[in-house]
Amino acid sequence: MEGLTVLDHPLVQHKLTLLRDKRTSTAAFRQLLREISTLMCYEVTRDLPLEPVTIDTPLETIQAPRIAGKKLVFAPILRAGVGLLEGMLDLVPSARVAHIGLYRDPETLEAVEYYFKAPEDLSERLIIVVDPMLATANTAVAALDRLKARGASNLRLVCLVAAPEGVRRLRQTHGDVPIWAAALDRRLNDHGYILPGLGDAGDRLFGTR
Ligand code: URA
């Protein structure tokens, strides 16, 4: 699908299979999510612009590349997005974090905001929104609306599993936001869950069910 990059790296696919398996324990789920998010972070930052800086090695003075611009912002959508955060911070420890508290109303599947805390200067930074499941996309759309209202214009979305319905909706509402996923699944069921999916990512991550 246009605007969607599915990561076919064998390590990503292997870890995703373990995450999908209903026998995987909460502890293993959490660890796997952290590992897969590090791999996904590597891919989503692949084209970051570089700038030359002058440094002294023990032997010579050289011009060497470093990432240009202000620190990245990772924006996990609470609560399941938190599961992807630590693995990304392992790779980019100086990134800033914007917490976006949204939940899906179980009846309407609409996104309800209960918390938002982000750095002030969003307009000057690349913001990577993270949420494991792109299902109806209601929460992702609400998060992107909110970030844009606060000045953000350079945005990317990382999810683990995407549904075609969610990708279509996100492309229609926020066509400027590219998406990275580990899998594009078949469809949503009547309750807005992704098939085959991996169940409720938040419950599996925090052991609440
Ligand atoms: N949220 C989840 O945690 N899982 C789904 O399948 C859809 C939304």
PDB file of N, CA and C in Angstrom, residues 126-188:
ATOM      1  N   LEU A 126      11.760  16.183  14.124  1.00  0.00           N
ATOM      2  CA  LEU A 126      11.105  15.005  13.551  1.00  0.00           C
ATOM      3  C   LEU A 126      10.442  14.248  14.696  1.00  0.00           C
ATOM      4  N   ILE A 127       9.167  13.937  14.501  1.00  0.00           N
ATOM      5  CA  ILE A 127       8.405  13.238  15.545  1.00  0.00           C
ATOM      6  C   ILE A 127       7.996  11.865  15.045  1.00  0.00           C
ATOM      7  N   ILE A 128       8.378  10.848  15.790  1.00  0.00           N
ATOM      8  CA  ILE A 128       8.045   9.474  15.425  1.00  0.00           C
ATOM      9  C   ILE A 128       6.995   8.967  16.410  1.00  0.00           C
ATOM     10  N   VAL A 129       5.760   8.859  15.900  1.00  0.00           N
ATOM     11  CA  VAL A 129       4.642   8.401  16.725  1.00  0.00           C
ATOM     12  C   VAL A 129       4.687   6.879  16.765  1.00  0.00           C
ATOM     13  N   VAL A 130       4.548   6.301  17.964  1.00  0.00           N
ATOM     14  CA  VAL A 130       4.628   4.844  18.071  1.00  0.00           C
ATOM     15  C   VAL A 130       3.398   4.272  18.761  1.00  0.00           C
ATOM     16  N   ASP A 131       2.833   3.246  18.139  1.00  0.00           N
ATOM     17  CA  ASP A 131       1.653   2.549  18.668  1.00  0.00           C
ATOM     18  C   ASP A 131       1.662   1.163  18.029  1.00  0.00           C
ATOM     19  N   PRO A 132       1.614   0.083  18.819  1.00  0.00           N
ATOM     20  CA  PRO A 132       1.779  -1.238  18.205  1.00  0.00           C
ATOM     21  C   PRO A 132       0.732  -1.604  17.158  1.00  0.00           C
ATOM     22  N   MET A 133      -0.548  -1.183  17.369  1.00  0.00           N
ATOM     23  CA  MET A 133      -1.606  -1.679  16.494  1.00  0.00           C
ATOM     24  C   MET A 133      -2.265  -0.532  15.725  1.00  0.00           C
ATOM     25  N   LEU A 134      -2.172  -0.547  14.404  1.00  0.00           N
ATOM     26  CA  LEU A 134      -2.888   0.437  13.585  1.00  0.00           C
ATOM     27  C   LEU A 134      -4.158  -0.257  13.098  1.00  0.00           C
ATOM     28  N   ALA A 135      -5.240  -0.092  13.859  1.00  0.00           N
ATOM     29  CA  ALA A 135      -6.481  -0.824  13.580  1.00  0.00           C
ATOM     30  C   ALA A 135      -7.454   0.083  12.823  1.00  0.00           C
ATOM     31  N   THR A 136      -8.376   0.739  13.532  1.00  0.00           N
ATOM     32  CA  THR A 136      -9.263   1.706  12.855  1.00  0.00           C
ATOM     33  C   THR A 136      -8.491   2.972  12.483  1.00  0.00           C
ATOM     34  N   ALA A 137      -7.382   3.198  13.182  1.00  0.00           N
ATOM     35  CA  ALA A 137      -6.544   4.414  13.065  1.00  0.00           C
ATOM     36  C   ALA A 137      -7.154   5.608  13.802  1.00  0.00           C
ATOM     37  N   ASN A 138      -8.238   5.398  14.537  1.00  0.00           N
ATOM     38  CA  ASN A 138      -8.839   6.536  15.257  1.00  0.00           C
ATOM     39  C   ASN A 138      -7.855   7.178  16.226  1.00  0.00           C
ATOM     40  N   THR A 139      -7.129   6.360  16.978  1.00  0.00           N
ATOM     41  CA  THR A 139      -6.194   6.945  17.953  1.00  0.00           C
ATOM     42  C   THR A 139      -5.005   7.584  17.234  1.00  0.00           C
ATOM     43  N   ALA A 140      -4.513   6.949  16.187  1.00  0.00           N
ATOM     44  CA  ALA A 140      -3.368   7.528  15.450  1.00  0.00           C
ATOM     45  C   ALA A 140      -3.774   8.867  14.825  1.00  0.00           C
ATOM     46  N   VAL A 141      -4.968   8.924  14.255  1.00  0.00           N
ATOM     47  CA  VAL A 141      -5.436  10.181  13.644  1.00  0.00           C
ATOM     48  C   VAL A 141      -5.556  11.265  14.713  1.00  0.00           C
ATOM     49  N   ALA A 142      -6.126  10.916  15.872  1.00  0.00           N
ATOM     50  CA  ALA A 142      -6.280  11.899  16.956  1.00  0.00           C
ATOM     51  C   ALA A 142      -4.909  12.378  17.438  1.00  0.00           C
ATOM     52  N   ALA A 143      -3.949  11.459  17.555  1.00  0.00           N
ATOM     53  CA  ALA A 143      -2.602  11.839  18.009  1.00  0.00           C
ATOM     54  C   ALA A 143      -1.944  12.771  16.992  1.00  0.00           C
ATOM     55  N   LEU A 144      -2.079  12.454  15.718  1.00  0.00           N
ATOM     56  CA  LEU A 144      -1.467  13.292  14.674  1.00  0.00           C
ATOM     57  C   LEU A 144      -2.158  14.661  14.605  1.00  0.00           C
ATOM     58  N   ASP A 145      -3.492  14.676  14.752  1.00  0.00           N
ATOM     59  CA  ASP A 145      -4.224  15.962  14.785  1.00  0.00           C
ATOM     60  C   ASP A 145      -3.655  16.845  15.886  1.00  0.00           C
ATOM     61  N   ARG A 146      -3.491  16.246  17.059  1.00  0.00           N
ATOM     62  CA  ARG A 146      -3.051  16.990  18.241  1.00  0.00           C
ATOM     63  C   ARG A 146      -1.624  17.502  18.065  1.00  0.00           C
ATOM     64  N   LEU A 147      -0.738  16.639  17.532  1.00  0.00           N
ATOM     65  CA  LEU A 147       0.661  17.041  17.336  1.00  0.00           C
ATOM     66  C   LEU A 147       0.747  18.161  16.296  1.00  0.00           C
ATOM     67  N   LYS A 148      -0.043  18.045  15.235  1.00  0.00           N
ATOM     68  CA  LYS A 148      -0.029  19.096  14.204  1.00  0.00           C
ATOM     69  C   LYS A 148      -0.580  20.402  14.761  1.00  0.00           C
ATOM     70  N   ALA A 149      -1.626  20.311  15.596  1.00  0.00           N
ATOM     71  CA  ALA A 149      -2.180  21.526  16.212  1.00  0.00           C
ATOM     72  C   ALA A 149      -1.126  22.215  17.075  1.00  0.00           C
ATOM     73  N   ARG A 150      -0.155  21.454  17.582  1.00  0.00           N
ATOM     74  CA  ARG A 150       0.933  22.010  18.388  1.00  0.00           C
ATOM     75  C   ARG A 150       2.143  22.385  17.521  1.00  0.00           C
ATOM     76  N   GLY A 151       1.987  22.369  16.198  1.00  0.00           N
ATOM     77  CA  GLY A 151       3.026  22.872  15.315  1.00  0.00           C
ATOM     78  C   GLY A 151       3.843  21.819  14.601  1.00  0.00           C
ATOM     79  N   ALA A 152       3.655  20.543  14.918  1.00  0.00           N
ATOM     80  CA  ALA A 152       4.460  19.487  14.289  1.00  0.00           C
ATOM     81  C   ALA A 152       4.123  19.384  12.805  1.00  0.00           C
ATOM     82  N   SER A 153       5.159  19.211  11.971  1.00  0.00           N
ATOM     83  CA  SER A 153       4.892  19.044  10.537  1.00  0.00           C
ATOM     84  C   SER A 153       5.729  17.910   9.942  1.00  0.00           C
ATOM     85  N   ASN A 154       6.732  17.445  10.678  1.00  0.00           N
ATOM     86  CA  ASN A 154       7.598  16.379  10.179  1.00  0.00           C
ATOM     87  C   ASN A 154       7.345  15.134  11.035  1.00  0.00           C
ATOM     88  N   LEU A 155       6.438  14.285  10.547  1.00  0.00           N
ATOM     89  CA  LEU A 155       5.950  13.173  11.370  1.00  0.00           C
ATOM     90  C   LEU A 155       6.084  11.841  10.654  1.00  0.00           C
ATOM     91  N   ARG A 156       6.323  10.795  11.443  1.00  0.00           N
ATOM     92  CA  ARG A 156       6.331   9.421  10.936  1.00  0.00           C
ATOM     93  C   ARG A 156       5.576   8.564  11.944  1.00  0.00           C
ATOM     94  N   LEU A 157       5.049   7.437  11.479  1.00  0.00           N
ATOM     95  CA  LEU A 157       4.329   6.536  12.386  1.00  0.00           C
ATOM     96  C   LEU A 157       4.953   5.149  12.318  1.00  0.00           C
ATOM     97  N   VAL A 158       5.246   4.590  13.481  1.00  0.00           N
ATOM     98  CA  VAL A 158       5.746   3.210  13.555  1.00  0.00           C
ATOM     99  C   VAL A 158       4.716   2.369  14.295  1.00  0.00           C
ATOM    100  N   CYS A 159       4.285   1.284  13.653  1.00  0.00           N
ATOM    101  CA  CYS A 159       3.411   0.334  14.350  1.00  0.00           C
ATOM    102  C   CYS A 159       3.933  -1.065  14.081  1.00  0.00           C
ATOM    103  N   LEU A 160       3.418  -1.998  14.854  1.00  0.00           N
ATOM    104  CA  LEU A 160       3.865  -3.373  14.692  1.00  0.00           C
ATOM    105  C   LEU A 160       3.021  -4.046  13.608  1.00  0.00           C
ATOM    106  N   VAL A 161       1.703  -3.979  13.830  1.00  0.00           N
ATOM    107  CA  VAL A 161       0.762  -4.636  12.921  1.00  0.00           C
ATOM    108  C   VAL A 161      -0.237  -3.585  12.430  1.00  0.00           C
ATOM    109  N   ALA A 162      -0.417  -3.539  11.118  1.00  0.00           N
ATOM    110  CA  ALA A 162      -1.372  -2.592  10.529  1.00  0.00           C
ATOM    111  C   ALA A 162      -2.510  -3.360   9.862  1.00  0.00           C
ATOM    112  N   ALA A 163      -3.707  -2.794   9.933  1.00  0.00           N
ATOM    113  CA  ALA A 163      -4.849  -3.322   9.180  1.00  0.00           C
ATOM    114  C   ALA A 163      -5.021  -2.453   7.934  1.00  0.00           C
ATOM    115  N   PRO A 164      -5.456  -3.044   6.814  1.00  0.00           N
ATOM    116  CA  PRO A 164      -5.647  -2.240   5.603  1.00  0.00           C
ATOM    117  C   PRO A 164      -6.596  -1.067   5.840  1.00  0.00           C
ATOM    118  N   GLU A 165      -7.630  -1.286   6.674  1.00  0.00           N
ATOM    119  CA  GLU A 165      -8.596  -0.208   6.968  1.00  0.00           C
ATOM    120  C   GLU A 165      -7.898   0.981   7.629  1.00  0.00           C
ATOM    121  N   GLY A 166      -6.981   0.685   8.553  1.00  0.00           N
ATOM    122  CA  GLY A 166      -6.267   1.741   9.279  1.00  0.00           C
ATOM    123  C   GLY A 166      -5.303   2.492   8.384  1.00  0.00           C
ATOM    124  N   VAL A 167      -4.611   1.746   7.536  1.00  0.00           N
ATOM    125  CA  VAL A 167      -3.659   2.394   6.620  1.00  0.00           C
ATOM    126  C   VAL A 167      -4.410   3.329   5.674  1.00  0.00           C
ATOM    127  N   ARG A 168      -5.553   2.853   5.142  1.00  0.00           N
ATOM    128  CA  ARG A 168      -6.343   3.689   4.210  1.00  0.00           C
ATOM    129  C   ARG A 168      -6.809   4.964   4.904  1.00  0.00           C
ATOM    130  N   ARG A 169      -7.313   4.807   6.119  1.00  0.00           N
ATOM    131  CA  ARG A 169      -7.829   5.968   6.862  1.00  0.00           C
ATOM    132  C   ARG A 169      -6.709   6.969   7.136  1.00  0.00           C
ATOM    133  N   LEU A 170      -5.544   6.447   7.521  1.00  0.00           N
ATOM    134  CA  LEU A 170      -4.440   7.357   7.836  1.00  0.00           C
ATOM    135  C   LEU A 170      -3.949   8.075   6.584  1.00  0.00           C
ATOM    136  N   ARG A 171      -3.940   7.363   5.466  1.00  0.00           N
ATOM    137  CA  ARG A 171      -3.506   7.993   4.216  1.00  0.00           C
ATOM    138  C   ARG A 171      -4.488   9.095   3.806  1.00  0.00           C
ATOM    139  N   GLN A 172      -5.789   8.842   4.059  1.00  0.00           N
ATOM    140  CA  GLN A 172      -6.793   9.856   3.681  1.00  0.00           C
ATOM    141  C   GLN A 172      -6.703  11.095   4.574  1.00  0.00           C
ATOM    142  N   THR A 173      -6.445  10.878   5.865  1.00  0.00           N
ATOM    143  CA  THR A 173      -6.482  12.000   6.817  1.00  0.00           C
ATOM    144  C   THR A 173      -5.127  12.680   6.977  1.00  0.00           C
ATOM    145  N   HIS A 174      -4.053  11.894   6.927  1.00  0.00           N
ATOM    146  CA  HIS A 174      -2.697  12.432   7.128  1.00  0.00           C
ATOM    147  C   HIS A 174      -1.774  11.817   6.072  1.00  0.00           C
ATOM    148  N   GLY A 175      -2.024  12.160   4.834  1.00  0.00           N
ATOM    149  CA  GLY A 175      -1.265  11.588   3.715  1.00  0.00           C
ATOM    150  C   GLY A 175       0.209  11.954   3.720  1.00  0.00           C
ATOM    151  N   ASP A 176       0.577  12.952   4.521  1.00  0.00           N
ATOM    152  CA  ASP A 176       1.981  13.380   4.599  1.00  0.00           C
ATOM    153  C   ASP A 176       2.775  12.559   5.621  1.00  0.00           C
ATOM    154  N   VAL A 177       2.116  11.637   6.309  1.00  0.00           N
ATOM    155  CA  VAL A 177       2.797  10.882   7.379  1.00  0.00           C
ATOM    156  C   VAL A 177       3.081   9.454   6.909  1.00  0.00           C
ATOM    157  N   PRO A 178       4.336   9.130   6.614  1.00  0.00           N
ATOM    158  CA  PRO A 178       4.648   7.759   6.191  1.00  0.00           C
ATOM    159  C   PRO A 178       4.567   6.780   7.362  1.00  0.00           C
ATOM    160  N   ILE A 179       4.252   5.546   7.022  1.00  0.00           N
ATOM    161  CA  ILE A 179       4.016   4.507   8.046  1.00  0.00           C
ATOM    162  C   ILE A 179       5.039   3.380   7.874  1.00  0.00           C
ATOM    163  N   TRP A 180       5.582   2.910   8.994  1.00  0.00           N
ATOM    164  CA  TRP A 180       6.413   1.700   9.009  1.00  0.00           C
ATOM    165  C   TRP A 180       5.696   0.655   9.859  1.00  0.00           C
ATOM    166  N   ALA A 181       5.623  -0.581   9.362  1.00  0.00           N
ATOM    167  CA  ALA A 181       4.980  -1.657  10.124  1.00  0.00           C
ATOM    168  C   ALA A 181       5.774  -2.940   9.934  1.00  0.00           C
ATOM    169  N   ALA A 182       5.597  -3.870  10.881  1.00  0.00           N
ATOM    170  CA  ALA A 182       6.233  -5.184  10.727  1.00  0.00           C
ATOM    171  C   ALA A 182       5.335  -6.106   9.902  1.00  0.00           C
ATOM    172  N   ALA A 183       4.034  -5.804   9.840  1.00  0.00           N
ATOM    173  CA  ALA A 183       3.120  -6.629   9.043  1.00  0.00           C
ATOM    174  C   ALA A 183       1.878  -5.838   8.667  1.00  0.00           C
ATOM    175  N   LEU A 184       1.363  -6.169   7.484  1.00  0.00           N
ATOM    176  CA  LEU A 184       0.048  -5.677   7.068  1.00  0.00           C
ATOM    177  C   LEU A 184      -0.881  -6.882   7.130  1.00  0.00           C
ATOM    178  N   ASP A 185      -1.798  -6.877   8.092  1.00  0.00           N
ATOM    179  CA  ASP A 185      -2.661  -8.045   8.294  1.00  0.00           C
ATOM    180  C   ASP A 185      -3.901  -7.990   7.403  1.00  0.00           C
ATOM    181  N   ARG A 186      -4.826  -8.975   7.633  1.00  0.00           N
ATOM    182  CA  ARG A 186      -5.933  -9.178   6.690  1.00  0.00           C
ATOM    183  C   ARG A 186      -7.019  -8.115   6.794  1.00  0.00           C
ATOM    184  N   ARG A 187      -7.585  -7.975   8.025  1.00  0.00           N
ATOM    185  CA  ARG A 187      -8.711  -7.040   8.187  1.00  0.00           C
ATOM    186  C   ARG A 187      -9.041  -6.880   9.662  1.00  0.00           C
ATOM    187  N   LEU A 188     -10.006  -5.988   9.945  1.00  0.00           N
ATOM    188  CA  LEU A 188     -10.515  -5.816  11.317  1.00  0.00           C
ATOM    189  C   LEU A 188     -11.726  -6.721  11.529  1.00  0.00           C
TER     190      LEU A 188
END
